[in-house]
Amino acid sequence: MEYGEMCRQELEELRSRLRMEYEEAKSRGLSLDMSRGNPSPSQLRMGQDLLDACPDVDRLFSEDGVDCRNYGCPGGLRELRELFGSIIGVPASNVYIGGVSSLNMMFDTVSRAMLKGLAGSPEPWGRLDEVKFICPVPGYDRHLSILEYFGIEMIPFPLTGEGPDMDEVERIASSDPAVKGMWIVPIYSNPSGDVYSQETLRRIASMETAAPDFTVFCDDAYPLHALYGEYEKPLTLFSECAGAGHPDRAIFFTSFSKVTFAGGSVCCVAGGDRTMELARKWFSVQVITHDKVNQLRHIRVLKDVEGVKERMDRHAAIIRPKFELVEQIFERELGGTGIASWNKPRGGYFIGLRLNCSARRVVSLCADAGVKLTPAGAGFPHGTDPSDGFLRIAPTYPSMEDLERAAELLCICVRLAACEKLLCE
Ligand code: PLP
């Protein structure tokens, strides 16, 4: 029954019943952390082949004869540049392989923009009175933290399921020269699961911008992270930008963090010719070479796009049942109540739960009962969701048993918070 249709007495009775269920769940002494989208131990165990890939110290040479034990080959092994390039839709010559973290590359690129400017910048962003960014929300909290760290103003844009409302994005980007950039996670967005449509990408590539150096920070973190084997095609954004006469409009980032080892894989940055010229110059001062042994391991194990997909199928076999379990519990406990809705992602690492009650209250109830969720508001500028109505659910890490208990507790907390809210109105 819809909670909104219940009379006061029904709601009061329901609240007392839920209170008892909550106290009962609390007494079980749960201790679960569902706050981050980490791969589970069984997914990580798949990485054994990575550790076994280079057993012989004298055979650490790439196909081109690069000795991976030594300095040299600063932009990374050709084979790996080709692999990343074919995944993100950028020519291998425009891909630079970094270290273990794409987030680090994103931070580094914003730092460079602030200190030196990017391709087409009349001056470094740090010299300007104000710098603004378009931020699709709910978004990846760590993107927002980078902007917050540099004092960049964030303009939140709600996502539609296929990216942000492009009419609005075009309006803001074309009217305000202080708007210098935009984050996008075009495939299985963290945390909404949005997959940007071809049309959205085309419009992002071709739109008029008031800032000559308007830059799309394209974090393609989940390019092949399909749950049902329906792999998205490589991004067309690079070629769309080139075709629209804005070859340096987008800078691309990705890594194999959710393919091999989280925070222990290999990442890349890519972009137009001028972008990469400036990036290489910057990198040449800060690092001699990244870890090519790790690059070689990845190439030996993953081989090519088909090899990555085969591995992602195995990841999906582990995590898909977890997504489905949460969705089933949501359907059973929250379906038809009118107090919550959620997406059914086809890939990525998160389920977005939208609430008609206070997300903060739900997080706090769950925490008191031993389940740590991502803080409410984490995907919004400065950690504040004006509607206090969104929760990011990360089902991948816990075991099925723990996940079941956590999802059931979460539903009790959502229902309780909804009753409390209705009784206060
Ligand atoms: N970008 C997004 C959208 C993510 O969700 C994550 C991790 O969850 C990252 C980047 C982090 O990537 P990396 O481990 O390469 O720094």
XYZ file of C-alpha atoms and ligand atoms in Angstrom:
441
model
C 0.000 0.000 0.000
C 1.134 3.535 -0.709
C 2.307 5.110 2.516
C 0.863 8.434 1.458
C -2.628 6.924 1.494
C -2.409 5.604 5.047
C -4.298 7.319 7.859
C -2.480 8.525 10.940
C -3.357 5.491 13.007
C -2.106 3.091 10.325
C 1.125 5.008 10.074
C 1.613 4.997 13.836
C 1.074 1.258 13.977
C 3.441 0.717 11.098
C 6.062 2.894 12.751
C 5.878 0.874 16.002
C 6.195 -2.371 14.071
C 9.151 -1.082 12.088
C 10.782 0.218 15.281
C 10.629 -3.311 16.682
C 12.038 -4.800 13.471
C 14.776 -2.198 13.525
C 15.720 -2.914 17.164
C 15.727 -6.608 16.377
C 18.037 -6.088 13.366
C 20.240 -3.816 15.473
C 20.620 -6.478 18.157
C 22.171 -8.813 15.570
C 25.321 -6.690 15.806
C 25.941 -6.178 12.087
C 29.217 -4.633 11.000
C 29.135 -3.992 7.282
C 30.722 -1.314 5.156
C 28.809 -0.585 1.948
C 30.110 2.923 1.552
C 32.426 2.409 -1.450
C 32.107 0.483 -4.683
C 34.943 -1.916 -4.072
C 35.390 -5.205 -5.896
C 34.801 -8.247 -3.701
C 37.523 -10.656 -2.565
C 36.439 -13.238 -5.150
C 36.776 -10.669 -7.926
C 40.229 -9.740 -6.668
C 41.231 -13.399 -6.598
C 40.877 -13.365 -10.391
C 43.994 -11.170 -10.366
C 46.277 -14.087 -9.519
C 47.090 -14.431 -13.227
C 48.375 -10.864 -13.161
C 50.878 -11.779 -10.470
C 51.890 -14.906 -12.371
C 52.238 -13.120 -15.719
C 55.882 -12.101 -15.375
C 57.708 -14.805 -13.456
C 61.030 -14.459 -15.272
C 63.056 -11.318 -14.642
C 64.968 -11.766 -17.905
C 61.817 -11.891 -20.019
C 60.376 -8.516 -19.216
C 60.457 -7.150 -22.756
C 57.509 -5.754 -24.667
C 56.626 -6.795 -28.221
C 58.668 -3.837 -29.463
C 61.669 -4.939 -27.426
C 61.242 -2.323 -24.677
C 63.025 -3.490 -21.532
C 60.266 -2.965 -18.979
C 62.710 -3.156 -16.083
C 64.417 0.053 -17.093
C 63.734 3.747 -17.608
C 62.485 4.748 -21.045
C 59.295 4.625 -23.100
C 57.728 7.412 -21.025
C 54.297 7.393 -22.669
C 53.813 3.689 -22.013
C 53.974 0.466 -24.027
C 52.486 0.700 -27.503
C 50.413 -2.461 -27.034
C 48.754 -1.011 -23.946
C 48.193 2.378 -25.584
C 46.469 0.532 -28.409
C 44.322 -1.430 -26.001
C 43.238 1.616 -24.005
C 42.772 3.600 -27.222
C 40.427 1.020 -28.683
C 38.401 0.945 -25.465
C 37.945 4.705 -25.148
C 37.820 5.505 -28.861
C 41.056 7.504 -29.125
C 44.032 6.760 -31.451
C 46.882 5.011 -29.607
C 49.224 7.883 -30.548
C 47.088 10.197 -28.393
C 47.098 7.973 -25.303
C 49.567 8.402 -22.436
C 49.875 5.591 -19.904
C 50.181 6.705 -16.309
C 50.509 4.960 -13.000
C 47.946 3.130 -10.942
C 45.215 5.754 -10.636
C 43.113 7.611 -13.188
C 41.791 9.822 -10.395
C 45.349 10.934 -9.828
C 45.524 11.911 -13.536
C 42.301 13.879 -13.207
C 43.599 15.756 -10.188
C 46.875 16.329 -12.017
C 45.084 17.683 -15.087
C 42.969 20.117 -13.074
C 46.187 21.207 -11.305
C 47.791 21.800 -14.683
C 44.790 23.801 -15.858
C 45.037 25.971 -12.751
C 48.791 26.498 -12.992
C 49.395 26.523 -16.730
C 46.079 26.370 -18.562
C 44.987 23.738 -21.082
C 44.945 23.716 -24.892
C 43.535 27.042 -26.055
C 43.649 28.701 -22.622
C 44.301 32.435 -22.868
C 45.749 32.167 -19.343
C 45.970 29.678 -16.474
C 42.630 29.137 -14.770
C 44.215 29.924 -11.419
C 44.646 33.568 -12.475
C 40.956 34.063 -13.125
C 38.562 35.588 -10.598
C 36.180 32.690 -11.004
C 36.201 29.269 -12.594
C 33.028 27.199 -12.860
C 32.325 23.600 -13.802
C 29.177 21.853 -14.948
C 28.668 18.861 -12.672
C 26.056 16.266 -13.558
C 24.468 15.111 -10.291
C 24.373 12.808 -8.529
C 28.011 12.463 -9.566
C 31.245 10.852 -8.437
C 32.093 12.445 -5.107
C 35.824 12.438 -5.778
C 35.392 14.531 -8.946
C 33.593 17.099 -6.840
C 36.278 16.983 -4.147
C 38.895 17.935 -6.744
C 36.885 21.000 -7.746
C 36.223 21.901 -4.125
C 39.934 21.592 -3.360
C 40.790 24.119 -6.081
C 37.949 26.469 -5.175
C 36.157 25.866 -8.493
C 32.464 26.682 -8.410
C 30.221 23.712 -9.180
C 27.024 24.069 -11.170
C 24.895 20.978 -10.508
C 22.935 19.488 -13.407
C 20.447 16.662 -12.869
C 20.984 13.571 -14.998
C 18.173 12.308 -17.196
C 19.226 8.660 -17.703
C 21.085 9.573 -20.906
C 23.291 12.309 -19.492
C 22.404 15.851 -18.420
C 19.708 18.033 -19.958
C 21.687 19.260 -22.960
C 19.544 22.334 -23.633
C 20.578 23.644 -20.223
C 24.224 22.583 -20.606
C 24.430 24.382 -23.960
C 22.797 27.469 -22.513
C 25.195 27.736 -19.563
C 28.343 26.758 -21.490
C 27.645 29.280 -24.252
C 26.697 32.181 -22.025
C 29.348 32.285 -19.298
C 33.099 32.404 -20.094
C 33.866 31.426 -16.491
C 32.388 28.001 -17.208
C 35.569 26.167 -18.102
C 34.586 22.575 -17.956
C 32.339 19.683 -17.265
C 32.681 16.208 -15.788
C 31.130 13.285 -17.531
C 31.137 9.551 -16.778
C 29.578 8.568 -20.104
C 29.078 4.843 -19.562
C 27.382 3.512 -16.410
C 27.833 6.782 -14.538
C 28.816 6.582 -10.915
C 26.351 6.489 -9.209
C 23.248 6.954 -11.412
C 24.074 4.301 -14.058
C 23.377 6.802 -16.865
C 24.695 5.846 -20.285
C 25.122 8.986 -22.355
C 23.328 8.772 -25.690
C 25.157 9.323 -28.987
C 23.120 12.476 -29.412
C 24.236 13.829 -26.029
C 27.888 13.151 -26.881
C 27.452 14.771 -30.276
C 25.972 17.874 -28.688
C 28.735 18.022 -26.066
C 31.322 17.833 -28.856
C 29.757 20.463 -31.075
C 28.199 22.986 -28.695
C 29.260 26.616 -28.673
C 31.131 27.562 -25.534
C 31.891 31.032 -24.231
C 35.280 29.864 -22.897
C 37.713 29.018 -25.738
C 39.283 26.333 -23.525
C 36.069 24.738 -22.267
C 37.150 21.160 -21.471
C 35.115 18.025 -20.957
C 36.734 15.799 -18.343
C 35.545 12.473 -19.665
C 36.061 9.828 -17.002
C 35.373 6.591 -18.848
C 35.838 4.504 -15.709
C 33.318 1.767 -16.622
C 33.616 1.308 -20.407
C 33.258 -2.484 -20.472
C 31.645 -3.015 -17.094
C 28.449 -4.561 -18.388
C 26.418 -6.755 -16.064
C 24.541 -8.553 -18.843
C 27.199 -8.928 -21.541
C 25.751 -6.069 -23.621
C 28.977 -4.213 -24.239
C 28.783 -0.557 -25.128
C 30.659 0.489 -28.268
C 33.849 2.544 -27.793
C 33.092 6.189 -27.198
C 32.617 8.382 -30.229
C 33.372 11.576 -28.332
C 36.956 11.941 -29.562
C 35.967 11.686 -33.222
C 32.864 13.836 -32.669
C 35.043 16.572 -31.138
C 37.533 16.373 -33.999
C 34.721 16.421 -36.559
C 33.132 19.468 -34.926
C 36.405 21.388 -35.083
C 37.080 21.080 -31.343
C 39.832 18.434 -31.282
C 40.934 19.380 -27.782
C 37.476 19.741 -26.260
C 37.644 16.478 -24.295
C 40.299 14.863 -22.129
C 39.783 11.158 -21.466
C 40.682 9.112 -18.419
C 40.307 5.444 -17.636
C 41.980 2.603 -15.783
C 41.738 -1.114 -15.185
C 40.956 -0.610 -11.488
C 37.722 -2.583 -11.784
C 39.275 -5.065 -14.222
C 42.333 -6.249 -12.290
C 43.333 -4.672 -8.971
C 41.506 -1.613 -7.625
C 44.111 1.088 -7.182
C 46.797 -1.335 -8.396
C 46.167 -1.517 -12.118
C 47.217 0.898 -14.798
C 45.583 4.066 -16.085
C 45.753 6.425 -19.015
C 44.972 9.951 -20.084
C 44.167 10.821 -23.698
C 43.069 13.761 -25.785
C 43.665 15.891 -28.864
C 47.115 16.579 -30.341
C 47.672 19.897 -28.566
C 46.333 18.523 -25.297
C 48.734 15.615 -25.442
C 51.662 17.796 -26.443
C 51.107 19.931 -23.345
C 50.430 16.893 -21.150
C 53.618 15.111 -22.250
C 55.652 18.232 -21.554
C 54.159 18.439 -18.064
C 54.675 14.731 -17.365
C 58.248 14.828 -18.648
C 59.126 17.114 -15.756
C 57.370 15.105 -13.054
C 58.162 11.478 -13.926
C 60.840 9.602 -15.892
C 58.708 6.570 -16.591
C 55.753 4.792 -15.043
C 55.792 1.134 -14.008
C 56.188 -0.727 -17.307
C 56.412 -4.143 -15.653
C 52.852 -3.601 -14.508
C 51.916 -2.458 -18.017
C 53.462 -5.638 -19.444
C 51.585 -7.816 -16.961
C 48.318 -6.194 -17.998
C 48.999 -6.729 -21.675
C 50.012 -10.342 -21.159
C 46.880 -11.096 -19.166
C 44.256 -8.965 -20.915
C 45.702 -9.152 -24.450
C 43.012 -7.224 -26.327
C 39.476 -5.861 -26.051
C 38.039 -9.382 -26.308
C 40.314 -10.433 -23.458
C 39.016 -7.581 -21.311
C 35.417 -8.492 -22.154
C 36.024 -12.124 -21.260
C 37.318 -11.007 -17.886
C 34.419 -8.606 -17.410
C 32.040 -11.508 -18.064
C 33.645 -13.295 -15.127
C 33.329 -10.186 -12.946
C 29.696 -9.871 -13.986
C 29.006 -13.486 -13.035
C 30.128 -12.615 -9.507
C 28.464 -9.232 -9.075
C 25.277 -9.526 -11.156
C 23.557 -11.752 -8.569
C 24.340 -9.097 -5.960
C 22.660 -6.351 -7.975
C 19.701 -8.617 -8.597
C 19.429 -9.575 -4.936
C 19.269 -5.919 -3.878
C 16.734 -5.146 -6.594
C 14.559 -8.083 -5.490
C 14.669 -6.965 -1.849
C 13.855 -3.377 -2.843
C 10.948 -4.615 -4.946
C 9.623 -6.824 -2.134
C 10.045 -4.298 0.688
C 9.619 -0.942 -1.029
C 7.651 -1.717 -4.191
C 4.215 -0.089 -4.277
C 4.902 2.028 -1.180
C 5.474 5.244 -3.094
C 8.371 6.106 -0.786
C 11.302 5.054 -2.973
C 12.380 4.321 -6.525
C 15.597 2.887 -7.882
C 17.304 2.253 -11.184
C 18.174 -1.180 -12.542
C 21.641 -0.590 -13.938
C 22.874 -2.635 -16.879
C 26.470 -2.093 -15.769
C 28.802 -0.214 -13.466
C 29.050 -0.496 -9.721
C 26.057 1.248 -8.200
C 22.305 1.339 -7.727
C 20.787 4.779 -7.210
C 18.016 4.842 -4.614
C 15.706 7.867 -4.675
C 13.718 8.519 -1.530
C 10.703 10.544 -0.503
C 12.143 10.776 3.000
C 15.396 12.032 4.456
C 18.395 10.172 3.037
C 20.472 11.489 5.931
C 18.080 9.983 8.446
C 18.302 6.619 6.643
C 22.115 6.709 6.636
C 22.165 7.497 10.328
C 19.649 4.740 11.211
C 21.697 2.223 9.188
C 24.952 3.353 10.813
C 23.467 2.926 14.314
C 22.538 -0.621 13.342
C 26.027 -1.408 12.010
C 25.706 -0.787 8.256
C 27.808 2.013 6.831
C 26.430 3.541 3.624
C 27.887 6.231 1.365
C 27.052 9.515 3.121
C 23.842 11.105 1.866
C 24.704 14.027 -0.391
C 28.110 12.590 -1.348
C 27.386 12.916 -5.070
C 26.439 16.603 -4.800
C 28.584 19.738 -4.588
C 29.958 20.261 -1.076
C 28.270 17.047 0.039
C 24.831 18.637 0.105
C 21.887 17.211 -1.767
C 19.269 19.997 -1.653
C 16.473 17.428 -1.729
C 18.204 15.077 0.767
C 16.655 12.265 -1.231
C 19.381 10.201 -2.909
C 21.444 7.248 -1.749
C 24.236 5.469 -3.586
C 24.045 1.729 -2.979
C 27.241 -0.227 -3.587
C 26.388 -3.943 -3.707
C 29.652 -5.410 -5.045
C 31.837 -5.929 -1.979
C 29.750 -7.778 0.645
C 29.027 -11.508 0.456
C 25.501 -12.431 -0.681
C 24.590 -13.258 2.907
C 25.829 -9.928 4.277
C 24.272 -8.072 1.395
C 20.879 -9.629 2.066
C 20.997 -8.584 5.719
C 22.230 -5.097 4.817
C 19.585 -4.552 2.124
C 16.820 -5.748 4.438
C 18.023 -3.422 7.183
C 18.239 -0.574 4.682
C 14.609 -1.161 3.672
C 13.474 -1.151 7.305
C 15.305 2.162 7.784
C 13.782 3.670 4.625
C 10.284 2.618 5.665
C 10.813 3.898 9.202
C 12.166 7.246 8.014
C 9.221 7.561 5.605
C 6.689 6.896 8.413
C 8.434 9.424 10.639
C 8.299 12.000 7.885
C 4.637 11.452 7.111
C 3.723 11.606 10.780
C 5.527 14.946 11.128
C 3.738 16.517 8.171
N 36.244 7.379 -11.704
C 35.098 6.841 -11.281
C 33.812 7.298 -11.882
C 35.091 5.875 -10.281
O 33.928 5.363 -9.878
C 36.316 5.466 -9.718
C 36.376 4.474 -8.653
O 35.413 4.017 -8.119
C 37.497 6.057 -10.192
C 37.428 7.010 -11.190
C 38.818 5.713 -9.606
O 39.664 5.210 -10.589
P 41.165 4.875 -10.282
O 41.223 3.706 -9.380
O 41.737 4.606 -11.632
O 41.799 6.092 -9.658
